[in-house]
Amino acid sequence: MTKTYNAKDIQVLEGLDAVRLRPGMYIGTTGPKGLHHLIWEIVDNAIDEAANKFCNRIIVTLNKDGSVTVEDNGRGIPVDIHPVLKKSAVEVVYTELHAGGKFNNENYAYSGGLHGVGASVVNALSKWCNVVVQRDGKKYEIKFALQKVGAKLKGGQVVQPLKEIGKSTTTGTTVTFLPDDSIFETVEFSADTVSKRLKELAFLNKGVEIVFVDARQGENASIVKSYKYDGGIKDFVKYINEGKTAIYEEPIFFEGEQDNIKIEIAIQHTDSYTESVFSFVNNIPTTEGGTHEVGFKSGLTRVLNDLARKNGDLKEKDQNLMGEDFREGLTAVLSIKMKNIQFEGQTKTKLGNPEAKPAVEAVTVSELNKYFGLRGTGKTFSSIIDKAIGAAKVREASRKAKEYARQKNSVENYTLVGKLAACSGKNYQNNELFIVEGDSAGGSAKQGRDRHFQAILPLRGKPLNAEKKRIDQVLANEEIKTIISALGTGIGDDLNLDNLRYHKVIILADADQDGAHIRAILATFFYRYMKELINQGHLYIGMPPLYLLKKRGKQEYVYSDAELPEAIERIGGKPYEIQRYKGLGEMNPEQLWETTMDPANRSLMRVTLEDAAEAEKMISILMGDDIEARKKYIVENADFNKNNIE
Ligand code: TSJ
């Protein structure tokens, strides 16, 4: 079949003047974002060549004079003469603005990616732009610049027509351009922005080496970074999960194609509670998500529920798990490639194409079925299901707890259930609630307290000491329910600290491992359901003494091993009597008041959340199974927070 060219095959080609007149129409803004957009436009074209497997290295250099060089080792932009425009292809790419898209793909010989979309825009907005092409054993060069044409200053004018400047033994394209400082608010590139995006592109295009060179301090002081990931988005997921604890070794990777949409997905669950899904369309981040993400999520939920049922992890009577359950702790990278993308949303970063949803959903279902099918739903699968079942329990428990708290708040509940020994004072700012480990210590605390402002809630050792430390069991606990109703604030979204009846909530537990466990459980409860209570500084850890030193009628309480030698000195050195308290229960009411409860003598440690990430870490360690890590963390943080002792 012979192809014919005629006028209707060439779409309207607008002049570059339009670009300089309204740069915002082409690059969004003339601020820093628009400036960086110039680099992305050029790099995209090199990435295309790499995607077609004709190139495996791209070098981006920020030069000392403010210009940028982008170089690839691809085939080199064609230099032959375009049959209709009578110009070299490379000149067309740089001087013709392709209104609404690209060349007619069917008729143009180079349909494999020579759209050069954006190259002419970059040229129009540059002071000058040089292109070197190496192919067919030769090195060619063409130069463009801002130039006066008649009375008018025009961008992207050919100032040196394409010419051979030497021989070459390799192939590739090298473009250098200097952004026009009369167009942009700033022409200073950010090394951080550029290197981050190049790294992302390297993850998204497996095996392609992308080198970033910041030569702005001079050749000898250049910063060079090289990114190359043979695992592609699977490496991306590993990278995101560094510093988290994955619940299975290798990320799961799958890919497929449906309805001309190419789909690649990598996932890995960690023991965290947050969900991080990063999606891309044609290498562009879709931070607001869109139809492809929706398809992925529904596919994931469907296939995992089905497999769980087949596998017996879900019984007939069990309800399906929810999508959010399967996404607890999930890190996922989703990358699709498709034509005619439509963006929606506040920041135009949400994919709108409806056809992406069924395509991604179908590929997710069939590929994950294959993946787990082949492995006979092994360890990885059970880790995922266990995690999701845990998440579902928490979801259900927190729903119930919220309901309970709501009910409790609507009913008159100041006459409290259970074992709470309330205080008589009604000045909430002064009031203190001691949550005390063990019935016997609770008894001592009740007798020793100042009942005007101190309330005591003893925790029975057993239910919390059991190795059932998931939050759902905690919320089912009677004492926890009592805490919720005693504080009067509600929990979760309903939390209102205006109703707080005790402005100091003090956890009082033994200085041993069980005590640490109880502190951890309670801290976790407050963190998950009453975070503001911690943020506002209402949560404290009481510090009972570890030792009582006695010598000749003098006595001194010692609160940590570190303080012991000093205390011995103070009391007069050897010989001395020492009593080690194994628990709060060993102290009589007077001793407990004196050492731990009397505001004049006691030390309290305020619980703080230095930052959200640290808090997450604390919670995962405290809730985790690594007892040593937990102990270490508590000890370290007790020291760390010394400045919070009042
Ligand atoms: F477009 C551009 F100027 F922005 C640009 C294009 C910038 C950079 C840095 C690289 C490229 C580019 C284009 N690199 N590689 C290519 N390849 C082609 O244009 C090409 C080469 C050969 C053939 C062929 O069929 O022989 C087809 C194409 C599309």
XYZ file of C-alpha atoms and ligand atoms in Angstrom:
675
model
C 0.000 0.000 0.000
C 1.374 3.349 -0.973
C 0.910 6.182 1.413
C -0.011 9.590 0.169
C 0.521 12.925 1.779
C -1.869 15.734 1.272
C -2.779 18.935 2.966
C -5.320 17.440 5.292
C -2.705 15.115 6.760
C -0.709 18.015 8.063
C -2.404 19.479 11.055
C -2.416 23.206 11.610
C 1.053 24.220 12.642
C 1.009 27.374 14.682
C 3.954 29.699 14.883
C 6.272 29.910 17.847
C 5.175 33.523 18.411
C 2.058 32.230 20.109
C 4.218 30.445 22.677
C 6.104 33.582 23.657
C 2.874 35.554 23.717
C 1.136 33.183 26.117
C 3.738 30.901 27.714
C 1.273 29.891 30.427
C -0.876 28.144 27.819
C 1.994 25.815 26.954
C 3.921 25.275 30.162
C 1.364 26.196 32.801
C 3.286 28.969 34.526
C 6.374 31.127 34.118
C 7.344 30.433 37.749
C 9.862 27.783 38.855
C 7.453 25.010 37.905
C 7.243 26.208 34.317
C 11.004 26.632 34.167
C 11.573 23.019 35.205
C 8.904 21.946 32.766
C 11.357 22.837 29.983
C 13.698 20.089 31.161
C 10.897 17.557 31.491
C 9.729 18.251 27.925
C 13.159 17.505 26.490
C 13.890 14.550 28.775
C 10.519 13.025 27.813
C 11.677 12.729 24.227
C 14.833 10.899 25.270
C 12.754 8.666 27.553
C 10.585 7.789 24.542
C 13.658 6.617 22.688
C 14.604 4.549 25.738
C 11.087 3.126 25.998
C 11.479 1.907 22.424
C 14.715 0.210 23.510
C 16.947 2.322 21.301
C 18.773 4.000 24.134
C 19.879 3.083 27.651
C 21.540 6.222 28.956
C 20.389 9.793 29.425
C 22.589 12.509 30.899
C 21.147 15.770 32.196
C 23.614 18.530 33.002
C 22.968 21.887 34.643
C 25.708 24.036 33.114
C 27.588 26.912 34.680
C 26.141 29.476 32.246
C 22.577 28.576 33.289
C 21.883 26.360 30.281
C 20.825 22.711 30.417
C 22.158 19.824 28.343
C 20.183 16.664 27.731
C 22.001 13.869 25.979
C 20.955 10.373 24.989
C 22.628 7.470 23.203
C 19.663 6.693 20.980
C 19.435 6.613 17.201
C 19.689 10.393 16.842
C 16.811 12.544 15.600
C 16.426 11.939 11.845
C 18.063 14.584 9.698
C 16.519 13.780 6.343
C 14.173 16.181 4.629
C 10.496 16.068 5.509
C 8.594 15.443 2.262
C 5.993 18.121 2.800
C 7.684 20.753 4.908
C 10.949 20.560 2.943
C 12.985 20.914 6.071
C 15.108 18.438 8.009
C 13.114 16.464 10.545
C 15.166 17.881 13.382
C 14.370 21.431 12.251
C 10.675 20.611 12.048
C 10.706 19.256 15.556
C 12.240 22.448 16.878
C 10.412 25.083 14.885
C 6.889 23.842 14.246
C 4.370 23.941 16.980
C 2.141 20.932 16.651
C -1.234 22.335 17.412
C -3.249 19.788 19.312
C -0.768 16.968 19.081
C 1.664 15.519 16.632
C 2.282 14.482 13.084
C -0.225 12.239 11.496
C 1.210 8.960 12.634
C 0.160 6.836 9.686
C 1.720 8.919 7.019
C 4.847 10.125 8.668
C 7.747 7.728 8.389
C 8.877 8.220 11.970
C 5.780 7.303 13.842
C 7.736 5.548 16.529
C 7.925 8.535 18.797
C 9.245 11.478 16.872
C 6.534 13.735 18.080
C 9.036 16.096 19.611
C 6.092 17.621 21.385
C 7.444 20.307 23.591
C 10.805 20.662 21.863
C 9.570 23.641 19.866
C 8.026 25.167 22.984
C 11.364 24.872 24.763
C 13.083 26.404 21.750
C 10.641 29.311 21.629
C 11.208 30.109 25.312
C 15.016 29.910 25.152
C 17.641 32.569 24.428
C 19.388 29.942 22.335
C 19.204 26.220 21.672
C 21.752 23.891 20.052
C 21.082 20.374 18.840
C 23.760 17.855 17.934
C 22.742 14.625 16.243
C 25.041 11.681 15.722
C 23.922 9.065 13.242
C 25.035 7.303 10.058
C 28.683 7.833 11.055
C 28.291 11.607 11.058
C 27.893 14.416 13.526
C 25.352 17.132 12.626
C 24.571 20.406 14.317
C 21.748 22.937 14.115
C 21.485 26.169 16.121
C 18.485 28.262 17.071
C 18.235 31.594 18.881
C 16.137 34.635 19.682
C 16.545 36.917 16.717
C 15.254 40.147 15.260
C 13.119 39.544 12.202
C 12.327 42.935 10.774
C 11.291 44.992 13.767
C 10.172 41.964 15.765
C 12.157 39.829 18.182
C 11.317 36.203 17.390
C 12.149 33.045 19.344
C 13.532 29.761 18.010
C 14.944 31.125 14.744
C 17.439 29.009 12.831
C 20.756 30.834 13.140
C 22.865 27.983 11.826
C 21.185 25.555 9.446
C 21.790 21.870 9.931
C 25.335 20.999 8.878
C 27.786 18.185 9.260
C 30.436 19.091 11.798
C 32.415 15.879 11.827
C 32.488 12.112 11.876
C 31.001 9.938 14.586
C 31.355 6.366 15.740
C 28.273 6.427 17.932
C 24.703 7.636 17.761
C 22.601 9.913 19.879
C 21.002 13.295 20.401
C 22.421 16.152 22.494
C 20.332 19.242 23.182
C 21.490 22.364 25.034
C 19.228 25.319 25.763
C 19.310 28.518 27.810
C 15.913 29.570 29.234
C 14.967 33.163 28.396
C 15.162 35.236 31.589
C 12.768 37.805 30.120
C 10.042 35.138 30.127
C 10.654 33.343 33.431
C 10.351 34.774 36.921
C 13.488 32.858 37.810
C 15.941 30.937 35.655
C 17.657 29.121 38.489
C 17.109 25.380 38.405
C 16.785 23.417 41.618
C 19.202 20.489 41.802
C 16.865 18.842 44.269
C 13.805 19.073 42.000
C 15.705 17.853 38.953
C 17.486 14.967 40.635
C 14.306 13.771 42.380
C 12.374 13.668 39.126
C 15.224 11.942 37.284
C 15.392 9.313 39.995
C 11.645 8.769 39.681
C 11.979 8.428 35.907
C 14.768 5.887 36.419
C 12.470 3.809 38.633
C 9.674 4.077 36.076
C 11.909 3.056 33.160
C 13.769 -0.027 34.267
C 17.305 -0.489 33.101
C 17.714 3.049 31.783
C 20.646 4.850 33.344
C 19.844 8.471 34.060
C 22.761 10.621 35.112
C 22.366 13.980 36.779
C 25.277 16.419 36.667
C 25.198 19.740 38.460
C 28.184 21.551 36.952
C 27.157 25.014 38.093
C 30.015 25.324 40.548
C 32.476 24.561 37.760
C 33.641 21.298 36.181
C 35.835 20.215 39.058
C 33.153 20.753 41.655
C 30.399 18.933 39.772
C 27.866 16.867 41.619
C 27.153 13.671 39.714
C 24.371 11.244 40.522
C 23.538 8.167 38.529
C 20.232 6.355 38.727
C 19.629 2.938 37.223
C 17.157 0.387 38.498
C 17.029 -2.974 36.805
C 14.051 -3.882 38.977
C 12.074 -0.797 37.884
C 9.009 -0.050 40.004
C 9.724 -3.122 42.109
C 12.899 -1.339 43.204
C 10.779 1.787 43.675
C 8.612 -0.046 46.212
C 11.681 -1.417 47.994
C 13.086 2.091 48.141
C 9.892 3.529 49.632
C 9.794 0.739 52.183
C 13.369 1.194 53.383
C 13.082 1.889 57.067
C 9.764 0.099 57.325
C 9.372 -3.572 58.113
C 8.015 -5.512 55.165
C 5.842 -8.489 56.095
C 7.110 -10.530 53.159
C 10.523 -10.458 51.548
C 10.074 -9.474 47.900
C 7.608 -6.962 46.436
C 5.042 -8.580 44.145
C 5.378 -7.390 40.559
C 2.994 -7.935 37.697
C 2.288 -6.434 34.305
C -0.119 -6.788 31.438
C -1.803 -5.069 28.555
C -5.447 -4.599 27.777
C -7.235 -2.317 25.295
C -3.917 -0.738 24.324
C -3.216 0.205 27.919
C 0.104 -1.049 29.284
C 0.032 -1.742 32.988
C 2.827 -2.362 35.516
C 2.225 -2.738 39.241
C 4.466 -3.491 42.228
C 3.178 -3.973 45.768
C 4.528 -4.845 49.192
C 2.885 -4.736 52.614
C 4.667 -3.512 55.727
C 3.709 -3.773 59.372
C 2.688 -0.094 59.358
C -0.903 1.083 59.274
C -0.729 3.607 56.504
C -1.483 3.128 52.843
C 0.840 4.603 50.206
C -0.245 4.154 46.609
C 1.767 6.046 44.016
C 0.375 6.074 40.511
C 1.668 7.300 37.161
C 0.313 7.651 33.662
C 2.876 7.954 30.871
C 5.470 8.612 33.595
C 3.435 11.553 34.936
C 2.570 11.319 38.633
C -1.187 11.217 39.249
C -1.182 12.477 42.813
C -4.946 12.798 42.890
C -5.348 9.214 41.688
C -8.073 8.517 39.163
C -9.643 5.686 37.222
C -6.495 3.528 37.073
C -6.151 3.601 40.877
C -9.817 2.815 41.314
C -9.413 -0.192 39.012
C -6.348 -1.392 40.893
C -7.999 -1.087 44.283
C -11.182 -2.874 43.308
C -9.181 -5.585 41.535
C -6.986 -6.092 44.583
C -9.959 -6.336 46.941
C -11.793 -8.748 44.655
C -8.928 -11.130 43.959
C -7.755 -11.289 47.575
C -11.253 -11.902 48.918
C -11.818 -14.636 46.329
C -8.516 -16.311 47.090
C -9.091 -16.034 50.838
C -12.397 -17.809 50.429
C -10.982 -20.534 48.190
C -8.159 -20.950 50.639
C -10.414 -21.215 53.675
C -9.118 -18.053 55.316
C -12.644 -16.714 54.993
C -15.411 -19.103 55.952
C -18.886 -19.145 54.503
C -20.281 -17.207 57.451
C -17.547 -14.561 57.274
C -18.143 -11.283 55.536
C -15.801 -10.171 52.801
C -12.923 -8.009 53.955
C -12.974 -4.389 52.878
C -10.546 -2.733 50.485
C -9.087 -0.610 53.266
C -8.321 -3.799 55.215
C -6.215 -5.144 52.352
C -4.475 -1.796 52.010
C -3.390 -1.386 55.618
C 0.384 -1.030 55.445
C 0.365 -1.356 51.665
C 2.974 0.330 49.515
C 2.126 0.204 45.820
C 3.457 1.753 42.640
C 1.186 1.688 39.637
C 2.456 2.776 36.232
C 0.337 2.713 33.093
C 0.919 3.879 29.537
C -1.973 4.878 27.307
C -3.019 7.264 24.531
C -5.158 10.389 24.777
C -4.915 10.866 28.485
C -7.407 13.188 30.150
C -6.582 14.857 33.419
C -9.107 16.085 35.913
C -9.194 17.287 39.475
C -8.108 20.356 41.404
C -4.527 20.198 40.213
C -5.154 18.281 36.985
C -3.325 15.275 38.362
C -6.256 12.856 38.388
C -6.695 10.428 35.504
C -10.180 10.738 34.013
C -10.182 8.138 31.219
C -12.984 5.693 32.071
C -11.402 2.872 30.030
C -8.438 2.693 32.430
C -10.509 1.275 35.275
C -11.651 -2.034 33.737
C -8.242 -2.541 32.124
C -6.266 -2.152 35.334
C -8.828 -4.134 37.305
C -8.726 -7.049 34.875
C -4.929 -7.182 34.754
C -4.729 -6.983 38.561
C -7.178 -9.851 39.009
C -5.723 -12.165 36.396
C -2.079 -11.512 37.209
C -2.490 -11.823 40.975
C -4.476 -15.012 40.466
C -1.590 -16.307 38.418
C 0.970 -15.100 40.939
C -0.647 -16.730 43.936
C -1.923 -19.674 41.958
C 1.589 -20.585 40.919
C 2.793 -20.368 44.475
C -0.171 -22.225 45.898
C -1.081 -19.311 48.175
C 1.991 -19.623 50.341
C 3.550 -17.544 53.066
C 3.218 -14.208 51.296
C -0.481 -14.725 50.828
C -1.117 -15.685 54.430
C 0.861 -12.647 55.632
C -1.388 -10.410 53.550
C -4.580 -12.103 54.744
C -3.516 -12.094 58.403
C -2.747 -8.406 58.187
C -6.118 -7.677 56.556
C -8.043 -9.757 59.088
C -6.283 -7.842 61.850
C -7.187 -4.556 60.199
C -10.819 -5.638 59.882
C -10.933 -6.474 63.589
C -9.560 -3.080 64.485
C -12.032 -1.411 62.168
C -14.915 -3.272 63.773
C -13.659 -2.682 67.302
C -13.184 1.014 66.792
C -16.643 1.283 65.294
C -18.081 -0.418 68.363
C -15.968 1.624 70.723
C -17.049 4.840 69.083
C -20.654 3.789 69.294
C -20.169 2.905 72.932
C -18.457 6.217 73.688
C -21.244 8.070 71.946
C -23.912 6.242 73.939
C -22.032 6.752 77.155
C -21.765 10.429 76.487
C -25.434 10.809 75.821
C -26.378 9.053 79.041
C -25.683 10.581 82.445
C -22.500 8.751 83.237
C -20.712 10.555 85.971
C -21.666 7.879 88.422
C -19.243 5.461 87.020
C -19.259 1.818 86.336
C -16.869 -0.605 87.865
C -13.997 0.184 90.054
C -13.329 3.819 89.494
C -12.843 5.714 92.717
C -13.840 9.191 91.588
C -12.663 12.351 93.280
C -14.931 14.855 94.934
C -13.604 18.044 93.338
C -15.271 19.382 90.229
C -12.425 21.567 89.077
C -11.404 19.514 86.072
C -8.178 21.440 85.527
C -6.896 20.219 88.885
C -8.257 16.729 88.697
C -6.014 13.751 88.153
C -6.889 10.270 87.040
C -4.430 7.572 88.114
C -4.639 4.427 86.055
C -2.951 1.911 88.321
C -1.597 -1.527 87.506
C -2.903 -4.250 89.770
C -5.622 -4.498 92.398
C -3.320 -4.284 95.388
C -1.512 -1.164 94.158
C -4.924 0.186 93.235
C -6.043 -0.406 96.824
C -3.008 1.407 98.221
C -3.532 4.278 95.811
C -7.165 4.630 96.866
C -6.176 4.838 100.497
C -3.130 7.012 99.972
C -4.594 9.578 97.579
C -5.964 13.030 98.173
C -9.567 12.304 97.326
C -10.358 15.936 96.584
C -8.654 15.867 93.227
C -7.248 12.374 92.655
C -9.309 9.577 91.135
C -8.082 5.992 90.951
C -8.836 3.379 88.349
C -7.197 0.050 89.124
C -6.446 -2.158 86.159
C -6.800 -5.834 86.754
C -3.477 -7.361 85.777
C -4.802 -10.261 83.795
C -6.750 -9.149 80.775
C -4.081 -6.686 79.709
C -1.144 -8.867 80.601
C -2.275 -11.600 78.311
C -0.291 -11.538 75.111
C -3.387 -10.269 73.324
C -2.178 -6.867 72.513
C -4.157 -5.911 69.490
C -6.122 -2.751 69.903
C -9.427 -4.561 69.342
C -8.897 -6.584 72.500
C -7.818 -3.485 74.316
C -11.029 -1.746 73.365
C -13.071 -4.696 74.532
C -11.477 -4.336 77.939
C -13.790 -3.143 80.736
C -11.239 -0.789 82.238
C -10.555 0.836 78.903
C -14.263 1.385 78.549
C -14.260 2.896 82.007
C -11.398 5.219 81.050
C -13.330 6.366 78.012
C -16.435 7.152 79.988
C -14.515 8.618 82.930
C -12.677 11.113 80.727
C -15.933 12.208 79.128
C -14.361 13.337 75.864
C -15.523 10.679 73.427
C -12.951 9.132 71.096
C -11.729 9.224 67.521
C -13.475 11.758 65.319
C -15.821 12.624 68.157
C -13.068 13.555 70.603
C -13.764 16.854 72.356
C -11.227 17.898 74.960
C -13.536 20.648 76.259
C -15.278 17.885 78.144
C -12.120 16.442 79.677
C -12.792 15.748 83.364
C -9.197 15.025 84.398
C -6.513 17.302 83.044
C -3.780 14.952 84.202
C -4.105 11.335 83.170
C -1.355 9.405 84.929
C -0.386 5.870 84.097
C 1.057 4.131 87.119
C 2.617 0.761 86.459
C 5.529 -1.266 87.789
C 9.031 -0.630 86.532
C 9.221 -4.127 85.079
C 8.342 -5.756 81.802
C 4.670 -6.239 82.575
C 4.494 -2.605 83.566
C 6.151 -1.592 80.320
C 3.606 -3.650 78.480
C 0.727 -1.947 80.223
C 2.202 1.482 79.529
C 2.587 0.485 75.901
C -0.989 -0.700 75.591
C -2.386 2.397 77.233
C -0.137 4.758 75.263
C -1.243 3.007 72.094
C -4.859 3.370 73.041
C -4.462 7.094 73.696
C -2.409 7.530 70.534
C -4.952 5.807 68.343
C -8.130 7.162 69.849
C -7.293 10.332 71.798
C -4.200 11.708 70.086
C -5.077 15.301 70.989
C -5.025 14.362 74.651
C -1.333 13.550 74.211
C -0.675 16.563 71.991
C -2.205 18.869 74.580
C 0.079 17.401 77.232
C -2.489 15.659 79.413
C -0.895 12.199 79.486
C 1.773 11.319 82.057
C 3.727 8.342 83.288
C 4.011 8.104 87.052
C 7.459 7.156 88.353
C 7.491 4.896 91.377
C 10.838 4.483 93.137
C 13.042 1.450 92.497
C 14.856 1.458 95.846
C 14.572 2.636 99.403
C 17.952 3.366 101.000
C 18.263 3.464 104.791
C 21.112 4.360 107.091
C 20.954 5.391 110.743
C 17.378 6.616 110.675
C 17.878 8.511 107.380
C 16.124 7.234 104.298
C 15.966 8.113 100.634
C 13.948 6.855 97.668
C 15.849 6.182 94.443
C 14.043 6.249 91.096
C 16.617 4.763 88.727
C 19.750 2.648 88.736
C 21.713 5.592 87.392
C 20.933 7.649 90.475
C 21.831 4.888 92.928
C 25.581 5.531 93.483
C 24.963 9.223 94.131
C 22.171 8.478 96.550
C 24.382 6.034 98.460
C 27.008 8.758 98.745
C 24.448 11.253 99.994
C 23.207 8.963 102.689
C 26.744 8.354 103.979
C 28.093 5.387 102.039
C 28.606 1.845 103.221
C 27.206 0.086 105.107
C 23.607 0.833 104.236
C 20.302 -0.970 104.019
C 18.618 -1.217 100.656
C 15.141 -2.334 99.750
C 14.308 -2.993 96.120
C 10.688 -2.439 95.183
C 9.535 -5.138 92.864
C 6.214 -3.484 92.323
C 3.846 -0.787 93.403
C 1.999 -3.378 95.437
C 4.871 -3.595 97.905
C 4.339 -0.037 99.042
C 1.867 0.830 101.723
C -0.579 3.698 101.111
C 1.583 6.273 102.888
C 4.700 5.291 100.963
C 2.838 5.390 97.672
C 1.488 8.859 98.412
C 4.875 10.122 99.522
C 6.897 8.773 96.632
C 4.602 8.729 93.651
C 1.390 10.645 94.133
C 2.114 13.712 96.253
C 2.544 16.613 93.808
C 5.165 18.077 96.131
C 7.520 15.080 95.882
C 6.633 12.933 92.923
C 8.125 12.913 89.421
C 5.862 12.613 86.445
C 7.018 12.067 82.902
C 4.895 13.801 80.325
C 4.231 11.699 77.228
C 5.038 13.681 74.098
C 4.858 12.988 70.417
C 7.927 14.697 69.016
C 6.711 14.221 65.504
C 4.227 12.055 63.702
C 6.833 9.718 62.215
C 8.455 9.192 65.577
C 5.052 8.472 67.036
C 4.350 5.860 64.384
C 7.699 4.283 65.143
C 6.961 4.289 68.847
C 3.615 2.668 68.297
C 4.947 -0.002 65.972
C 7.707 -0.847 68.396
C 5.424 -0.765 71.376
C 2.768 -2.806 69.649
C 5.233 -5.101 67.975
C 6.441 -8.503 69.031
C 10.051 -7.542 69.555
C 10.117 -7.341 73.332
C 13.772 -6.332 73.460
C 13.224 -3.440 71.054
C 10.232 -2.379 73.059
C 12.110 -2.385 76.343
C 15.019 -0.557 74.828
C 12.733 2.040 73.336
C 10.969 2.699 76.589
C 14.227 3.013 78.479
C 15.748 5.312 75.844
C 12.696 7.476 75.728
C 12.450 7.720 79.455
C 15.904 9.321 79.291
C 15.162 11.287 76.187
C 12.149 12.873 77.794
C 13.879 13.926 80.987
C 13.160 17.522 80.138
C 9.497 16.715 80.381
C 9.708 15.672 83.980
C 7.889 17.987 86.279
F 12.718 16.132 20.610
C 13.711 16.561 21.334
F 14.377 17.407 20.625
F 13.266 17.162 22.378
C 14.625 15.476 21.733
C 14.566 14.270 21.098
C 15.518 15.698 22.774
C 16.364 14.695 23.160
C 17.328 14.902 24.264
C 16.339 13.490 22.498
C 15.432 13.278 21.463
C 15.468 12.020 20.786
C 14.749 11.617 19.670
N 16.271 11.048 21.118
N 16.110 10.042 20.275
C 15.215 10.368 19.362
N 14.911 9.502 18.370
C 14.209 9.836 17.236
O 13.711 10.938 17.090
C 14.137 8.823 16.175
C 15.303 8.348 15.629
C 15.253 7.421 14.586
C 14.056 6.993 14.093
C 14.006 6.032 12.953
O 12.914 5.565 12.631
O 15.071 5.757 12.394
C 12.877 7.452 14.633
C 12.935 8.358 15.691
C 11.646 8.834 16.285
